[in-house]
Short mmCIF file of C-alpha atoms in Angstrom, two decimals:
data_model
loop_
_atom_site.label_atom_id
_atom_site.label_comp_id
_atom_site.label_asym_id
_atom_site.label_seq_id
_atom_site.Cartn_x
_atom_site.Cartn_y
_atom_site.Cartn_z
CA MET A 95 69.90 -14.44 9.60
CA HIS A 96 70.75 -12.51 13.07
CA ALA A 97 67.32 -13.56 14.20
CA TYR A 98 67.59 -17.11 13.43
CA ARG A 99 71.28 -17.27 14.99
CA ALA A 100 69.47 -15.46 17.93
CA LYS A 101 66.84 -18.35 18.01
CA VAL A 102 69.29 -21.37 17.71
CA LYS A 103 71.46 -19.80 20.80
CA ALA A 104 67.93 -19.56 22.59
CA ALA A 105 67.29 -23.24 21.89
CA LEU A 106 70.51 -24.55 23.07
CA VAL A 107 70.50 -22.14 26.39
CA GLY A 108 70.37 -24.93 29.41
CA VAL A 109 70.87 -27.94 27.10
CA ASN A 110 72.56 -30.97 29.27
CA LEU A 111 74.80 -32.37 26.79
CA ARG A 112 75.06 -35.85 28.51
CA VAL A 113 71.20 -35.95 28.43
CA ALA A 114 71.07 -34.93 24.75
CA VAL A 115 73.55 -37.18 23.57
CA ALA A 116 72.51 -40.21 25.60
CA PHE A 117 68.92 -39.73 24.28
CA TRP A 118 70.20 -39.02 20.51
CA LEU A 119 71.42 -42.57 20.77
CA PHE A 120 68.63 -44.31 22.19
CA GLY A 121 66.58 -43.17 19.47
CA LEU A 122 69.09 -43.83 17.13
CA ILE A 123 69.73 -47.21 18.19
CA ASN A 124 66.47 -48.15 19.26
CA ASN A 125 65.24 -47.56 15.72
CA ILE A 126 68.06 -48.22 13.41
CA PHE A 127 67.06 -51.97 13.20
CA TYR A 128 63.52 -51.01 12.11
CA VAL A 129 64.81 -49.32 9.47
CA ILE A 130 67.43 -51.78 7.95
CA ILE A 131 64.71 -54.60 8.02
CA LEU A 132 62.44 -52.10 6.17
CA SER A 133 65.25 -51.00 3.78
CA ALA A 134 66.62 -54.62 3.22
CA ALA A 135 62.87 -56.31 2.63
CA LEU A 136 63.37 -56.97 -1.02
CA ASP A 137 66.39 -58.92 -0.38
CA LEU A 138 65.17 -60.45 2.73
CA VAL A 139 61.82 -62.23 0.63
CA GLY A 140 62.79 -61.66 -2.86
CA PRO A 141 60.50 -60.04 -5.93
CA SER A 142 57.83 -62.46 -5.82
CA ILE A 143 56.41 -61.75 -1.93
CA PRO A 144 54.87 -58.20 -1.53
CA LYS A 145 57.86 -55.92 0.98
CA ALA A 146 54.79 -55.11 2.90
CA THR A 147 55.00 -58.67 3.95
CA VAL A 148 57.83 -57.74 6.17
CA LEU A 149 56.29 -54.35 7.24
CA LEU A 150 53.53 -56.34 8.71
CA SER A 151 55.92 -58.43 10.49
CA SER A 152 57.78 -55.91 11.62
CA ILE A 153 54.90 -53.78 13.17
CA ILE A 154 52.43 -56.57 14.24
CA PRO A 155 54.85 -57.45 17.11
CA GLY A 156 55.60 -53.75 17.98
CA LEU A 157 51.72 -52.36 18.11
CA ALA A 158 51.12 -55.45 20.39
CA THR A 159 54.14 -54.23 22.62
CA LYS A 160 52.91 -50.59 22.90
CA ILE A 161 49.58 -51.77 24.06
CA VAL A 162 50.40 -54.32 26.51
CA VAL A 163 54.20 -52.85 27.77
CA PRO A 164 52.94 -49.46 29.34
CA TYR A 165 51.13 -51.41 32.18
CA ILE A 166 53.47 -54.24 33.41
CA ILE A 167 57.03 -52.15 32.59
CA HIS A 168 57.06 -50.62 35.90
CA LEU A 169 57.91 -54.25 37.28
CA ILE A 170 61.15 -54.32 35.82
CA PRO A 171 63.66 -52.15 37.25
CA TYR A 172 65.08 -49.47 34.90
CA SER A 173 68.78 -50.84 34.45
CA ALA A 174 67.27 -54.57 33.30
CA ARG A 175 64.94 -53.02 30.87
CA VAL A 176 67.78 -51.67 29.06
CA ILE A 177 69.63 -55.01 28.91
CA ILE A 178 66.51 -56.56 28.09
CA LEU A 179 65.95 -54.56 24.97
CA ALA A 180 69.69 -54.81 23.65
CA VAL A 181 69.80 -58.44 24.09
CA LEU A 182 66.32 -58.83 22.28
CA SER A 183 67.36 -56.50 19.31
CA THR A 184 71.16 -58.29 18.92
CA CYS A 185 69.13 -62.48 19.00
CA GLY A 186 66.45 -60.90 16.53
CA MET A 187 69.19 -59.30 14.00
CA LEU A 188 71.66 -62.66 14.22
CA THR A 189 68.26 -64.69 13.44
CA VAL A 190 67.60 -62.48 10.44
CA ALA A 191 71.37 -62.77 9.18
CA LEU A 192 71.88 -66.18 9.57
CA SER A 193 68.85 -67.70 8.05
CA PRO A 194 68.91 -69.20 4.55
CA SER A 195 67.02 -66.86 2.36
CA GLN A 196 66.31 -69.93 -0.28
CA THR A 197 63.93 -72.03 2.01
CA THR A 198 60.49 -71.70 3.51
CA GLY A 199 61.79 -72.47 7.00
CA GLY A 200 64.34 -69.80 6.19
CA ILE A 201 62.15 -67.40 5.34
CA ALA A 202 59.97 -68.02 8.21
CA ALA A 203 63.21 -67.88 10.58
CA LYS A 204 63.69 -64.18 9.10
CA VAL A 205 60.17 -63.24 10.24
CA ALA A 206 60.72 -64.60 13.59
CA GLY A 207 63.75 -62.62 13.93
CA ILE A 208 61.95 -59.39 12.92
CA VAL A 209 59.38 -59.93 15.33
CA LEU A 210 61.95 -60.35 18.10
CA ALA A 211 63.39 -56.88 16.83
CA ASN A 212 60.48 -54.88 16.66
CA ILE A 213 59.39 -56.47 19.87
CA SER A 214 62.39 -54.80 21.47
CA SER A 215 61.62 -51.57 19.42
CA GLY A 216 58.19 -51.44 20.89
CA ALA A 217 58.88 -51.76 24.04
CA GLY A 218 62.22 -49.49 23.89
CA GLU A 219 59.72 -46.40 22.21
CA VAL A 220 57.43 -46.69 24.78
CA HIS A 221 60.32 -46.78 27.71
CA PHE A 222 62.38 -44.13 26.00
CA LEU A 223 59.64 -41.56 25.45
CA ALA A 224 58.21 -41.84 28.76
CA LEU A 225 61.88 -41.20 30.20
CA THR A 226 61.82 -37.75 28.65
CA HIS A 227 58.95 -37.42 31.77
CA PHE A 228 62.12 -36.94 33.84
CA TYR A 229 64.57 -35.10 31.64
CA GLY A 230 62.52 -32.31 29.93
CA THR A 231 62.51 -31.00 26.34
CA THR A 232 65.74 -31.36 25.53
CA SER A 233 65.53 -35.10 25.97
CA LEU A 234 62.38 -35.16 23.83
CA ALA A 235 64.24 -33.27 21.05
CA ALA A 236 67.01 -35.37 21.32
CA TRP A 237 65.07 -38.80 20.88
CA GLY A 238 63.26 -37.36 17.80
CA SER A 239 66.81 -36.40 15.98
CA GLY A 240 68.24 -39.66 17.16
CA THR A 241 64.95 -41.77 15.68
CA GLY A 242 65.31 -39.43 12.31
CA GLY A 243 69.22 -40.04 12.23
CA ALA A 244 68.39 -43.66 12.69
CA GLY A 245 66.60 -43.71 9.25
CA LEU A 246 69.35 -41.84 7.45
CA LEU A 247 71.91 -44.03 8.91
CA GLY A 248 70.13 -47.20 8.58
CA ALA A 249 68.59 -46.68 4.92
CA GLY A 250 71.86 -44.82 3.59
CA ALA A 251 74.25 -47.65 5.04
CA TYR A 252 72.73 -50.33 4.01
CA ALA A 253 72.31 -48.54 0.63
CA LEU A 254 75.73 -47.96 0.64
CA ALA A 255 76.95 -51.27 1.92
CA THR A 256 74.87 -53.34 -0.59
CA THR A 257 74.64 -51.20 -3.36
CA THR A 258 77.66 -49.15 -3.98
CA LEU A 259 80.50 -51.08 -2.08
CA GLY A 260 78.81 -54.22 -3.15
CA PHE A 261 79.06 -56.45 0.55
CA SER A 262 76.75 -58.95 1.10
CA VAL A 263 73.29 -58.47 2.46
CA GLN A 264 74.35 -61.57 5.30
CA SER A 265 77.62 -59.66 6.01
CA THR A 266 75.57 -55.76 6.43
CA LEU A 267 73.07 -57.56 8.57
CA LEU A 268 75.88 -59.53 10.85
CA SER A 269 77.48 -55.93 11.11
CA SER A 270 74.75 -54.30 12.55
CA ALA A 271 74.09 -56.97 15.32
CA VAL A 272 76.87 -55.10 17.51
CA ILE A 273 74.85 -52.06 17.51
CA PRO A 274 72.62 -52.45 20.51
CA VAL A 275 75.81 -52.86 22.98
CA GLY A 276 75.59 -48.95 22.33
CA MET A 277 72.64 -48.52 23.94
CA VAL A 278 73.89 -50.11 27.01
CA LEU A 279 76.84 -48.32 27.48
CA SER A 280 74.76 -45.07 26.95
CA PHE A 281 72.96 -45.75 29.52
CA PHE A 282 75.00 -46.38 32.25
CA SER A 283 77.92 -44.37 31.21
CA LEU A 284 76.58 -41.43 29.74
CA LEU A 285 73.12 -40.45 31.01
CA PRO A 286 72.89 -38.90 34.17
CA LEU A 287 70.73 -41.54 36.49
CA ASP A 288 69.84 -39.61 39.80
CA PRO A 289 66.45 -39.19 38.53
CA LEU A 290 66.01 -43.14 38.08
CA THR A 291 67.43 -43.98 41.47
CA ALA A 292 64.45 -46.19 42.88
CA GLY A 293 63.20 -45.54 46.13
CA ALA A 294 64.69 -42.28 46.88
CA GLN A 295 63.00 -39.10 47.48
CA ARG A 296 65.16 -36.33 45.63
CA LYS A 297 64.67 -33.14 43.46
CA ILE A 298 65.21 -33.96 39.53
CA PRO A 299 68.31 -31.53 38.98
CA ASN A 300 67.94 -29.09 35.97
CA TYR A 301 66.22 -31.60 33.80
CA GLU A 302 62.97 -29.86 33.47
CA ALA A 303 61.22 -32.97 34.94
CA VAL A 304 57.56 -32.80 35.64
CA PRO A 305 56.60 -32.73 39.27
CA GLY A 306 55.08 -35.84 40.66
CA GLU A 307 51.28 -35.85 41.28
CA ASP A 308 51.81 -35.80 44.62
CA ASP A 309 54.57 -33.67 44.94
CA ASP A 310 53.94 -29.65 45.40
CA HIS A 311 58.03 -28.81 45.94
CA GLY A 312 59.50 -30.58 42.90
CA VAL A 313 60.22 -33.80 45.16
CA ILE A 314 59.36 -37.03 42.96
CA THR A 315 59.66 -40.77 44.45
CA GLU A 316 60.53 -43.31 42.14
CA GLU A 317 57.13 -45.32 42.70
CA ARG A 318 55.18 -42.02 41.87
CA ALA A 319 57.21 -40.66 38.96
CA GLY A 320 57.82 -44.01 37.81
CA LEU A 321 56.79 -45.25 34.21
CA LEU A 322 53.00 -44.39 33.53
CA ASP A 323 52.60 -43.47 37.18
CA GLN A 324 51.82 -46.16 39.50
CA PRO A 325 48.96 -47.02 41.79
CA GLU A 326 48.51 -45.82 45.01
CA ASP A 327 49.38 -48.76 47.20
CA GLN A 328 52.47 -49.67 45.32
CA HIS A 329 54.73 -49.79 47.82
CA THR A 330 55.44 -53.21 48.84
CA SER A 331 56.88 -56.05 46.79
CA PRO A 332 54.82 -56.90 43.47
CA ALA A 333 54.32 -60.75 44.86
CA TYR A 334 52.91 -59.36 47.76
CA GLN A 335 50.56 -56.98 45.83
CA HIS A 336 49.65 -59.74 43.19
CA ASN A 337 48.22 -61.65 45.94
CA SER A 338 46.16 -58.75 47.24
CA HIS A 339 42.46 -58.64 46.70
CA SER A 340 42.76 -54.83 47.08
CA TYR A 341 45.68 -54.40 45.23
CA ARG A 342 43.67 -56.21 42.04
CA GLN A 343 40.81 -53.70 42.24
CA GLN A 344 43.06 -50.79 42.12
CA LEU A 345 44.80 -52.27 38.96
CA LEU A 346 41.31 -52.28 37.52
CA HIS A 347 40.74 -49.02 38.76
CA ASP A 348 44.22 -47.78 37.44
CA LEU A 349 43.49 -49.24 34.08
CA ARG A 350 39.65 -47.61 33.66
CA ILE A 351 41.43 -44.36 34.21
CA LYS A 352 44.10 -44.67 31.78
CA LEU A 353 41.68 -45.83 29.25
CA SER A 354 39.56 -42.79 29.99
CA ARG A 355 42.55 -40.55 29.60
CA ALA A 356 43.66 -42.46 26.06
CA LYS A 357 40.02 -41.66 24.44
CA THR A 358 40.91 -37.89 25.21
CA LEU A 359 44.00 -38.13 23.19
CA VAL A 360 42.19 -39.55 19.80
CA VAL A 361 41.33 -36.29 18.06
CA PRO A 362 43.86 -33.84 19.08
CA TYR A 363 47.14 -36.30 18.93
CA MET A 364 46.66 -39.57 17.72
CA LEU A 365 44.46 -39.67 14.59
CA PRO A 366 46.86 -36.84 12.93
CA LEU A 367 49.43 -39.11 14.06
CA PHE A 368 47.88 -42.21 12.55
CA LEU A 369 46.77 -40.65 9.19
CA VAL A 370 50.25 -39.49 8.34
CA TYR A 371 51.64 -42.74 8.85
CA VAL A 372 48.75 -44.44 6.87
CA ALA A 373 49.82 -42.38 3.88
CA GLU A 374 53.67 -42.38 4.12
CA TYR A 375 54.20 -46.42 4.90
CA THR A 376 51.44 -47.23 2.02
CA ILE A 377 53.86 -44.94 -0.14
CA ASN A 378 57.05 -46.45 1.20
CA GLN A 379 56.05 -50.23 1.14
CA GLY A 380 52.94 -50.40 -1.50
CA VAL A 381 53.66 -47.79 -4.03
CA ALA A 382 57.61 -47.06 -3.97
CA PRO A 383 58.39 -50.68 -5.46
CA THR A 384 56.28 -49.81 -8.72
CA LEU A 385 57.73 -46.15 -8.98
CA LEU A 386 60.15 -47.14 -11.68
CA PHE A 387 61.54 -45.63 -14.87
CA PRO A 388 63.62 -46.94 -17.98
CA LEU A 389 67.44 -47.63 -16.66
CA GLU A 390 68.76 -45.61 -19.35
CA SER A 391 67.36 -42.31 -17.77
CA THR A 392 68.43 -42.85 -14.53
CA PRO A 393 71.47 -42.91 -12.22
CA PHE A 394 70.98 -46.93 -11.46
CA ARG A 395 71.82 -50.03 -13.07
CA HIS A 396 69.73 -52.25 -11.60
CA PHE A 397 65.92 -51.74 -10.56
CA ARG A 398 66.66 -52.80 -7.03
CA ALA A 399 68.26 -49.52 -6.51
CA PHE A 400 65.44 -47.71 -6.92
CA TYR A 401 63.75 -49.02 -3.78
CA SER A 402 66.83 -48.52 -1.73
CA THR A 403 67.27 -45.24 -2.66
CA TYR A 404 63.59 -44.08 -2.04
CA GLY A 405 64.17 -45.48 1.76
CA ALA A 406 67.41 -43.38 2.02
CA ILE A 407 65.99 -40.22 0.38
CA TYR A 408 62.86 -40.49 2.73
CA GLN A 409 64.79 -41.17 5.73
CA LEU A 410 66.87 -38.10 5.10
CA GLY A 411 63.71 -35.90 5.06
CA VAL A 412 63.09 -37.37 8.51
CA PHE A 413 66.09 -36.54 9.81
CA ILE A 414 65.94 -33.01 9.18
CA SER A 415 62.21 -32.51 10.20
CA ARG A 416 62.64 -34.76 13.27
CA SER A 417 65.90 -32.89 14.16
CA SER A 418 63.61 -29.27 13.94
CA LEU A 419 61.72 -29.23 16.93
CA PRO A 420 64.07 -26.64 18.55
CA PHE A 421 63.48 -24.37 15.77
CA VAL A 422 60.30 -25.23 13.86
CA ARG A 423 56.80 -26.22 15.17
CA ILE A 424 53.53 -26.63 13.61
CA ARG A 425 50.65 -26.26 15.54
CA THR A 426 48.29 -27.80 13.48
CA LEU A 427 48.62 -31.32 13.04
CA TYR A 428 45.90 -32.05 10.60
CA VAL A 429 47.43 -29.78 7.52
CA PRO A 430 50.67 -31.93 7.24
CA SER A 431 48.29 -35.00 7.45
CA ILE A 432 46.31 -34.23 4.74
CA LEU A 433 49.34 -33.46 2.44
CA GLN A 434 50.46 -36.96 3.35
CA VAL A 435 47.69 -38.21 1.64
CA PHE A 436 47.79 -36.08 -1.45
CA ASN A 437 51.28 -37.86 -1.46
CA LEU A 438 50.15 -40.70 -1.46
CA THR A 439 47.34 -40.06 -4.19
CA ALA A 440 49.92 -38.54 -6.55
CA LEU A 441 52.05 -41.07 -6.78
CA THR A 442 49.23 -44.11 -6.96
CA VAL A 443 48.22 -42.33 -9.71
CA HIS A 444 51.81 -41.99 -11.52
CA ALA A 445 52.26 -45.61 -10.88
CA LEU A 446 49.00 -46.21 -12.81
CA TYR A 447 49.05 -43.62 -15.59
CA PRO A 448 52.74 -42.15 -15.64
CA PHE A 449 52.69 -38.79 -15.88
CA ILE A 450 56.02 -37.60 -13.49
CA PRO A 451 58.52 -37.35 -16.55
CA SER A 452 61.55 -38.14 -14.38
CA VAL A 453 62.90 -39.90 -11.52
CA TRP A 454 64.43 -37.00 -9.93
CA PHE A 455 60.65 -35.65 -9.37
CA VAL A 456 60.11 -38.74 -7.49
CA PHE A 457 62.97 -38.13 -5.65
CA ALA A 458 61.69 -34.67 -4.62
CA ILE A 459 58.01 -35.95 -3.58
CA ILE A 460 59.92 -38.67 -1.32
CA PHE A 461 61.82 -36.25 0.00
CA TRP A 462 59.08 -33.89 1.01
CA GLU A 463 57.01 -37.02 2.13
CA GLY A 464 59.90 -37.73 4.80
CA LEU A 465 59.63 -34.46 5.72
CA LEU A 466 56.11 -34.15 6.57
CA GLY A 467 56.29 -37.23 8.29
CA GLY A 468 59.17 -35.97 10.69
CA LEU A 469 57.57 -33.05 11.29
CA VAL A 470 54.16 -34.45 12.49
CA TYR A 471 55.78 -37.14 14.96
CA VAL A 472 58.02 -34.82 16.65
CA SER A 473 55.51 -32.07 16.94
CA THR A 474 52.74 -34.51 18.18
CA TYR A 475 54.76 -35.47 21.47
CA ALA A 476 55.61 -31.84 21.91
CA ALA A 477 51.93 -31.17 22.01
CA VAL A 478 51.29 -33.65 24.47
CA ARG A 479 54.17 -32.50 26.42
CA GLU A 480 52.70 -28.96 26.58
CA GLU A 481 49.31 -29.46 26.57
CA VAL A 482 48.53 -32.39 28.56
CA PRO A 483 48.13 -31.94 32.37
CA ASP A 484 51.54 -32.87 34.49
CA VAL A 485 49.85 -35.82 36.19
CA ASP A 486 48.52 -37.19 32.94
CA ARG A 487 51.80 -36.53 30.75
CA GLU A 488 54.05 -39.42 31.44
CA PHE A 489 50.99 -41.66 30.70
CA SER A 490 49.82 -39.92 27.44
CA LEU A 491 53.63 -39.80 26.19
CA GLY A 492 53.78 -43.63 26.16
CA ALA A 493 50.07 -44.20 24.90
CA VAL A 494 50.24 -42.12 21.66
CA THR A 495 52.87 -44.08 20.46
CA VAL A 496 49.89 -46.73 19.82
CA SER A 497 48.59 -44.61 16.93
CA ASP A 498 52.07 -44.19 14.79
CA SER A 499 52.30 -48.38 15.33
CA GLY A 500 48.56 -48.58 14.40
CA GLY A 501 48.92 -46.45 11.26
CA ILE A 502 51.74 -48.41 9.95
CA PHE A 503 49.84 -51.56 10.51
CA VAL A 504 47.08 -50.59 8.07
CA ALA A 505 49.33 -49.32 5.78
CA GLY A 506 51.24 -52.75 5.67
CA LEU A 507 47.78 -53.95 4.73
CA LEU A 508 46.96 -51.70 2.06
CA GLY A 509 50.45 -52.47 0.84
CA VAL A 510 50.30 -55.73 0.24
CA VAL A 511 47.24 -55.33 -1.87
CA MET A 512 48.48 -52.29 -3.31
CA GLU A 513 51.88 -53.58 -4.59
CA SER A 514 50.57 -56.57 -6.07
CA SER A 515 47.79 -54.62 -8.00
CA LEU A 516 50.04 -51.73 -9.18
CA CYS A 517 52.57 -54.21 -10.28
CA SER A 518 50.28 -56.53 -12.22
CA TRP A 519 48.73 -53.29 -13.73
CA GLN A 520 52.00 -52.23 -14.99
CA VAL A 521 53.06 -55.64 -16.54
CA ALA A 522 49.58 -55.56 -18.13
CA HIS A 523 50.28 -52.40 -19.94
CA GLY A 524 53.80 -53.48 -21.03
CA ARG A 525 56.15 -52.24 -18.26
CA ASP A 526 57.52 -55.40 -16.64
CA TRP A 527 60.24 -53.62 -14.20
CA CYS A 528 58.45 -54.89 -11.14
CA ARG A 529 58.97 -57.91 -12.18
CA ARG A 530 62.77 -57.49 -13.05
CA LEU A 531 63.57 -56.49 -9.26
#
């Protein structure tokens, strides 16, 4: 116990509280709509449409955004980025909340709102993870914990509001539309902005910032230290540069370099993160809706409560593990990824041939699933910070985000097939609970 307390104290030495709180809020707010939307998947599309449909409409725009954004976001000032992210999130959630559920057009509008919100979420993840380049390991740990908090608060609050307190789905979603205001307030009022002041050479004070590629003394210019490192000749206005043949050549050269860098990230970082996300999101969206038990043997009164409760328990595990970076660190990323695949296999077998005696055992497996997923997430980005050379680190932090979105996309495709197939199997074998959601 004494050794653990000493480890906690050591982890907190030199922590800048404003940076920690700001990045925790960034992680929370950027991810919370994504969690709420997935938690509300059953209520948004009804029992007849696979819940993975919502997952796909969430992840496809996010994945596309993460592929494109790293190469264009440097043209937008930092302050404008945050405002754009907040506006997109709010408009997306309002569209989801206010669209009718009973019509085909209403469902299409909800999907459009989901797309809008998740464009914001995808761009926000690239943006804020890359900003940890300026603010050090404290910001990365706080971001990870905040994203875990988004899962816990988003899923838990949705389950509490709609299941326990009896609020309508529309009221719950409408009330969440004001959350992005907190992102704007945190950026402008809480986060120290000196490292991001454009055009001025400075030393970055005590944020463990990584020195710029051309800097031998810890002094960084915004142009060189800006998001995903800029081309050498980017010191004039974008309008002038885009008319320059040499600038276009430089962009193509820069793109080739970055693609070459990205290839070196695949095996050590991207692949294990991809695998763990494929497994856990296939569980959440494809298998979990079929993990049902007779109501009299459970704490629930309605079958729809299983889905939201599984989501809340999963997010609790994610929050705990994503908050553990200062104290717990896994070095072998493939081991928890393989364990996650085992979880998927075991729960799929149970959905086909029930062998788990009680829903409480499923709760434990879902919690373990969340712990594994969160550990791989934070440990992957911590490994990038520690192992990737300084000059490549900022780009790498943004580039690796594609792997988790790619994993979720594959899981969405699998989930559409698996939920329908597992439910049909259960109905054919006398268990029609999945039709009563």
